[in-house]
Coordinates of C-alpha atoms and ligand atoms in Angstrom, one line a residue:
M923 CA -59.9 72.8 -5.0
K924 CA -59.4 71.0 -1.7
A925 CA -57.3 67.4 -2.2
N926 CA -59.1 64.5 -1.1
P927 CA -56.7 62.9 1.5
C928 CA -57.6 59.4 0.6
N929 CA -56.8 59.9 -3.0
S930 CA -53.3 61.2 -2.1
I931 CA -52.5 57.9 0.0
L932 CA -53.8 55.9 -2.7
G933 CA -51.5 57.7 -5.0
W934 CA -48.4 57.2 -3.0
L935 CA -49.3 53.3 -2.9
L936 CA -49.8 53.4 -6.6
F937 CA -46.5 55.1 -7.2
L938 CA -44.5 53.0 -5.0
Y939 CA -46.0 49.6 -6.5
S940 CA -45.1 51.0 -10.0
L941 CA -41.6 51.3 -8.7
S942 CA -41.3 47.7 -7.0
P943 CA -39.6 46.2 -10.3
C944 CA -36.9 48.7 -10.1
L945 CA -36.3 48.1 -6.2
S946 CA -36.5 44.2 -6.9
Y947 CA -36.4 43.0 -3.6
N948 CA -34.0 40.3 -2.5
R949 CA -34.8 36.8 -1.4
L950 CA -32.5 35.2 0.9
P951 CA -30.3 31.8 0.3
Y952 CA -30.8 29.3 2.6
F953 CA -28.7 26.0 3.3
L954 CA -30.4 22.7 2.7
N955 CA -28.1 20.2 4.4
Y956 CA -29.6 18.1 7.1
Y957 CA -26.8 18.6 9.5
F958 CA -27.5 22.2 10.2
D959 CA -30.2 20.7 12.6
Q960 CA -28.1 17.9 13.7
Y961 CA -24.4 17.1 13.5
I962 CA -21.5 15.9 11.5
L963 CA -19.4 12.8 12.8
I964 CA -16.0 13.3 11.7
Y965 CA -13.2 10.5 13.0
E966 CA -10.2 11.7 14.7
N967 CA -8.2 10.1 11.9
A968 CA -9.6 12.0 9.0
S969 CA -6.5 12.7 6.9
V970 CA -5.8 16.4 6.4
G971 CA -6.8 17.6 3.0
S972 CA -9.9 15.2 2.7
S973 CA -13.1 16.7 1.9
I974 CA -15.6 16.3 4.7
T975 CA -18.7 17.3 3.2
K976 CA -20.5 19.7 0.7
L977 CA -22.5 22.6 1.8
W978 CA -25.9 22.8 0.0
A979 CA -27.9 25.9 -0.4
R980 CA -30.6 27.5 -2.7
D981 CA -31.5 30.8 -3.7
P982 CA -35.0 31.8 -4.4
D983 CA -33.6 34.3 -6.7
N984 CA -31.3 31.9 -8.4
D985 CA -28.5 34.4 -7.7
T986 CA -24.9 32.8 -7.7
L987 CA -23.9 31.6 -4.2
V988 CA -20.6 32.2 -2.5
F989 CA -20.0 29.9 0.6
G990 CA -17.5 30.3 3.5
V991 CA -16.4 29.4 7.0
V992 CA -16.7 32.0 9.5
G993 CA -14.4 32.9 12.6
E994 CA -10.5 32.2 13.0
E995 CA -10.9 29.1 15.2
A996 CA -13.0 27.2 12.8
S997 CA -10.7 28.4 9.9
K998 CA -8.1 26.7 11.3
Y999 CA -9.6 23.3 10.9
F1000 CA -11.8 23.9 7.9
A1001 CA -11.4 25.5 4.4
V1002 CA -14.6 25.8 2.1
E1003 CA -14.4 26.2 -1.5
S1004 CA -16.4 29.3 -2.3
E1005 CA -18.0 28.1 -5.3
T1006 CA -18.8 24.7 -4.7
G1007 CA -19.3 24.7 -0.8
V1008 CA -16.8 21.6 -0.6
V1009 CA -15.2 21.8 3.1
W1010 CA -11.9 20.3 3.6
L1011 CA -10.1 19.3 6.6
R1012 CA -7.0 21.6 7.5
Q1013 CA -5.6 20.3 10.8
T1014 CA -5.7 16.9 12.4
L1015 CA -8.4 16.3 14.7
D1016 CA -7.8 14.5 18.1
R1017 CA -10.8 13.6 20.0
E1018 CA -8.8 13.3 23.3
E1019 CA -8.3 16.8 22.9
I1020 CA -11.5 18.3 21.4
S1021 CA -14.1 16.2 21.0
E1022 CA -16.8 18.4 19.8
L1023 CA -16.8 21.6 17.6
Q1024 CA -19.1 24.3 16.7
V1025 CA -18.4 25.7 13.1
E1026 CA -20.4 28.2 11.5
F1027 CA -20.7 28.2 7.5
S1028 CA -21.9 31.0 5.5
V1029 CA -23.7 31.4 2.1
S1030 CA -24.1 34.8 0.3
D1031 CA -25.8 36.0 -2.7
K1032 CA -23.5 38.6 -2.7
Q1033 CA -26.2 41.0 -1.3
S1034 CA -27.0 39.1 1.9
V1035 CA -25.0 36.6 4.1
I1036 CA -26.6 34.0 5.7
K1037 CA -24.6 32.0 8.5
G1038 CA -25.6 28.5 10.0
I1039 CA -24.1 26.7 13.0
V1040 CA -23.0 23.2 12.5
N1041 CA -22.2 20.7 15.6
I1042 CA -19.2 18.4 14.5
Q1043 CA -18.6 15.7 16.8
V1044 CA -15.2 14.2 16.7
G1045 CA -15.4 10.3 16.5
D1046 CA -13.0 8.1 18.6
V1047 CA -10.2 5.9 17.0
N1048 CA -8.1 3.8 19.0
D1049 CA -5.0 5.8 18.9
N1050 CA -3.5 5.9 22.5
P1051 CA -1.9 3.2 24.2
P1052 CA -2.4 2.4 27.8
V1053 CA -0.4 4.4 30.3
F1054 CA 1.0 2.9 33.3
H1055 CA 0.8 5.5 36.6
N1056 CA 3.0 5.7 39.4
Q1057 CA 6.2 3.7 38.1
P1058 CA 8.6 2.5 39.1
Y1059 CA 6.8 -0.5 40.1
S1060 CA 8.6 -2.5 43.1
V1061 CA 7.5 -4.4 46.0
R1062 CA 9.3 -6.3 49.1
I1063 CA 7.6 -9.2 50.5
P1064 CA 8.9 -11.8 53.0
E1065 CA 9.4 -15.3 51.6
N1066 CA 6.9 -16.6 53.7
T1067 CA 4.0 -14.9 52.3
P1068 CA 1.4 -17.5 51.7
T1069 CA 0.2 -18.4 48.1
G1070 CA -2.8 -16.3 47.0
T1071 CA -1.7 -13.1 48.8
P1072 CA -2.2 -10.0 46.6
I1073 CA 1.1 -8.0 47.0
F1074 CA 0.7 -5.3 44.2
I1075 CA -1.5 -3.3 42.2
V1076 CA -0.4 -2.0 38.9
N1077 CA -2.8 0.7 37.2
A1078 CA -2.9 1.8 33.6
T1079 CA -5.6 3.8 31.9
D1080 CA -6.0 4.7 28.0
R1081 CA -7.8 7.7 26.9
D1082 CA -9.6 6.0 23.9
Q1083 CA -13.2 5.1 24.2
G1084 CA -14.9 1.8 24.7
T1085 CA -13.2 -1.4 24.1
G1086 CA -10.1 0.4 22.9
G1087 CA -9.8 2.3 26.2
S1088 CA -10.3 -0.7 28.3
V1089 CA -7.0 -2.1 29.5
L1090 CA -6.2 -6.0 30.1
Y1091 CA -3.1 -7.0 32.3
S1092 CA -0.9 -9.9 31.8
F1093 CA 2.9 -11.1 32.6
Q1094 CA 4.6 -11.3 29.7
P1095 CA 6.4 -13.7 29.7
P1096 CA 3.9 -15.6 32.3
S1097 CA 5.3 -16.1 35.7
R1098 CA 5.3 -19.3 37.5
F1099 CA 5.4 -17.7 40.8
F1100 CA 3.0 -14.9 40.4
S1101 CA -0.2 -14.2 38.7
I1102 CA -2.0 -10.8 37.6
D1103 CA -5.6 -10.3 37.6
G1104 CA -6.3 -9.2 34.0
A1105 CA -8.9 -6.8 34.8
R1106 CA -8.0 -5.3 38.1
G1107 CA -3.9 -5.5 37.7
V1108 CA -3.5 -7.2 41.1
V1109 CA -0.4 -9.3 41.5
T1110 CA -0.7 -12.5 43.7
V1111 CA 1.7 -14.7 45.0
Q1112 CA 0.9 -18.1 43.0
R1113 CA 3.3 -20.7 44.4
P1114 CA 5.5 -21.0 47.7
L1115 CA 8.8 -18.7 47.6
D1116 CA 12.0 -19.2 48.8
Y1117 CA 14.5 -16.8 49.5
E1118 CA 17.3 -19.3 49.5
T1119 CA 16.3 -20.2 45.9
T1120 CA 15.4 -16.8 44.5
R1121 CA 15.7 -13.3 45.9
A1122 CA 14.5 -11.0 43.2
Y1123 CA 12.0 -11.2 40.5
Q1124 CA 11.9 -9.1 37.3
L1125 CA 8.6 -9.2 35.7
Q1126 CA 7.0 -7.4 32.7
V1127 CA 3.5 -6.4 32.9
N1128 CA 1.7 -6.0 29.3
G1129 CA -1.1 -3.6 29.4
T1130 CA -3.2 -3.8 26.3
D1131 CA -6.5 -2.2 25.2
Q1132 CA -9.0 -4.5 23.9
D1133 CA -9.8 -3.1 20.8
K1134 CA -10.6 -5.8 18.2
D1135 CA -8.7 -4.5 15.1
H1136 CA -5.8 -2.7 16.2
P1137 CA -5.0 -3.2 20.0
L1138 CA -2.4 -1.0 21.3
S1139 CA -0.2 -2.2 24.3
T1140 CA 2.4 -0.7 26.7
L1141 CA 5.0 -2.8 28.9
A1142 CA 5.8 -1.9 32.3
N1143 CA 8.5 -3.4 34.9
L1144 CA 7.6 -5.0 38.4
A1145 CA 10.5 -5.8 40.7
I1146 CA 9.6 -8.0 43.5
T1147 CA 12.2 -8.6 46.2
I1148 CA 12.0 -11.4 48.6
T1149 CA 13.0 -10.6 52.0
D1150 CA 14.6 -13.5 54.3
I1151 CA 12.7 -15.2 57.3
Q1152 CA 14.8 -17.4 59.4
D1153 CA 13.4 -20.7 58.2
M1154 CA 16.1 -23.0 58.6
D1155 CA 17.7 -24.5 61.9
P1156 CA 21.3 -23.3 62.2
I1157 CA 23.8 -26.3 61.2
F1158 CA 27.1 -26.5 62.8
V1159 CA 30.1 -27.0 61.0
N1160 CA 33.3 -28.6 61.7
L1161 CA 31.0 -31.7 63.2
P1162 CA 31.5 -33.6 65.0
Y1163 CA 32.3 -31.9 68.4
S1164 CA 31.8 -33.1 71.6
T1165 CA 31.6 -31.9 75.2
N1166 CA 34.5 -34.6 76.2
I1167 CA 37.1 -33.1 73.9
Y1168 CA 38.9 -31.9 77.2
E1169 CA 39.0 -35.3 78.3
N1170 CA 40.4 -36.9 75.3
S1171 CA 43.1 -34.6 74.2
P1172 CA 45.7 -32.6 76.9
P1173 CA 44.4 -29.3 77.9
V1174 CA 46.2 -26.9 75.4
S1175 CA 46.1 -23.3 76.2
S1176 CA 47.9 -22.7 73.0
S1177 CA 45.4 -24.1 70.4
F1178 CA 41.7 -22.5 70.1
L1179 CA 39.0 -24.7 69.4
Y1180 CA 36.5 -23.3 67.1
I1181 CA 33.0 -24.2 67.1
S1182 CA 31.3 -22.8 64.4
S1183 CA 28.0 -21.9 64.1
I1184 CA 27.0 -20.7 60.9
V1185 CA 23.4 -19.9 60.0
V1186 CA 23.0 -21.1 56.7
D1187 CA 20.8 -18.3 55.6
I1188 CA 23.6 -15.9 56.3
W1189 CA 26.0 -18.6 54.7
K1190 CA 24.2 -18.6 51.5
C1191 CA 24.0 -15.0 51.4
M1192 CA 27.7 -14.6 51.2
L1193 CA 28.0 -17.3 48.2
D1194 CA 25.0 -16.8 45.8
E1195 CA 24.6 -14.3 43.1
D1196 CA 21.5 -12.6 42.7
H1197 CA 19.1 -14.7 40.8
F1198 CA 16.4 -13.7 38.7
D1199 CA 13.3 -15.4 37.5
Ligands
LIG2310 C1 -9.7 5.6 10.4 O1 -10.1 4.7 11.4 C2 -11.0 3.6 11.1 C3 -11.4 2.8 12.3 O2 -10.4 2.3 12.9 C4 -10.7 2.8 10.1 O3 -11.6 1.9 9.5 C5 -10.1 3.9 8.9 O4 -9.8 3.2 7.6 C6 -9.3 4.9 9.5 N1 -8.9 6.2 8.4 C7 -7.9 6.5 7.9 C8 -7.9 7.5 7.0 O5 -6.8 6.1 8.5
LIG2311 C1 -34.8 29.3 -10.9 O1 -34.3 28.3 -11.4 C2 -35.2 27.4 -11.4 C3 -34.9 26.1 -12.4 O2 -33.2 26.5 -12.6 C4 -36.4 28.0 -12.2 O3 -37.5 26.6 -12.0 C5 -37.0 29.0 -11.4 O4 -38.3 29.6 -12.0 C6 -36.0 30.0 -11.3 N1 -36.5 31.0 -10.3 C7 -36.4 32.4 -10.5 C8 -36.9 33.3 -9.8 O5 -35.8 32.9 -11.9
LIG2312 C1 -5.7 4.7 38.1 O1 -5.1 5.8 37.9 C2 -5.8 6.7 37.6 C3 -5.3 7.9 37.0 O2 -4.1 8.1 38.0 C4 -6.9 7.2 38.7 O3 -7.9 8.0 38.3 C5 -7.7 5.8 38.9 O4 -8.4 6.1 40.0 C6 -6.7 4.6 39.3 N1 -7.3 3.4 39.5 C7 -6.8 2.6 40.4 C8 -7.7 1.4 40.5 O5 -6.1 2.7 41.4
LIG2313 C1 0.9 -7.4 24.7 O1 -0.3 -8.6 24.8 C2 -0.9 -8.4 23.6 C3 -2.2 -9.4 23.7 O2 -1.5 -10.7 23.9 C4 0.1 -8.6 22.3 O3 -0.8 -8.5 21.3 C5 0.9 -7.5 22.5 O4 2.1 -7.6 21.2 C6 1.6 -7.4 23.6 N1 2.7 -6.2 23.8 C7 4.1 -6.2 23.5 C8 4.6 -4.9 23.8 O5 4.5 -7.2 23.7

């Protein structure tokens, strides 16, 4: 008897169908956390050992689930408690070094492993003080530099974001002779200078960031040297002297007449000590 080919195919299908409860095809687990489609924000001051989040997943077959983190790099930063899905921080974060991480988490129903990538954004905390560049700061200016003249620019930067990264300058303590522009760091002569009175100023610049809770600051020295300008008339010492000196006295070949003219600027130069503001 010739077999009906249609019957035999139907027979096979029925046979396979009868087996299906034994094959019990596995349905896959899946993550429920919203951030698999978005990101998690973790502040850079999060302490090591603190829990960051808890992974949630569902398995249509109600299988027991096992959670994990994938890859060596991610495992340096995060540990996952396999039964609960709680994620722990293992290493300090530093936004100024790494501001974003792609971390792959896994969930397994012990037959299949499902992986999902989470974008982790590292949030900024004001943890860097300003840093002054191109130190040491020193400048020489002539004593006749007019008031209002910019003579120097200090420059500090701060790696933090926002107000915590914006630097404000001031002299500490304030100077009577020089002012500094808070935002730009431009140092300007504030009143007339006089080499004969003060030849050098040692000023301290305070660069502070503007974080409203915990501002951080750094100090830098600025040395200003005043240089001499011949600004005084020569003064003759041993006055009076006269041109008729030879008429009043016998001509003395053995004695010397000194008419000393000493420029006061030089004279003071030898007597004064350095003076600091
Ligand atoms: C982290 O910084 C924020 C903002 O500065 C602060 O509110 C929080 O208490 C800090 N957390 C820790 C663990 O230091
Ligand atoms: C899984 O468990 C839930 C509640 O615990 C139940 O409603 C559901 O029917 C279960 N599903 C299976 C496939 O066993
Ligand atoms: C300050 O220094 C930084 C780093 O060297 C530089 O990028 C910046 O342009 C400087 N700013 C000024 C005003 O010179
Ligand atoms: C710098 O100035 C700020 C703001 O006035 C102040 O809080 C801070 O203590 C000063 N820094 C130093 C090192 O003195």
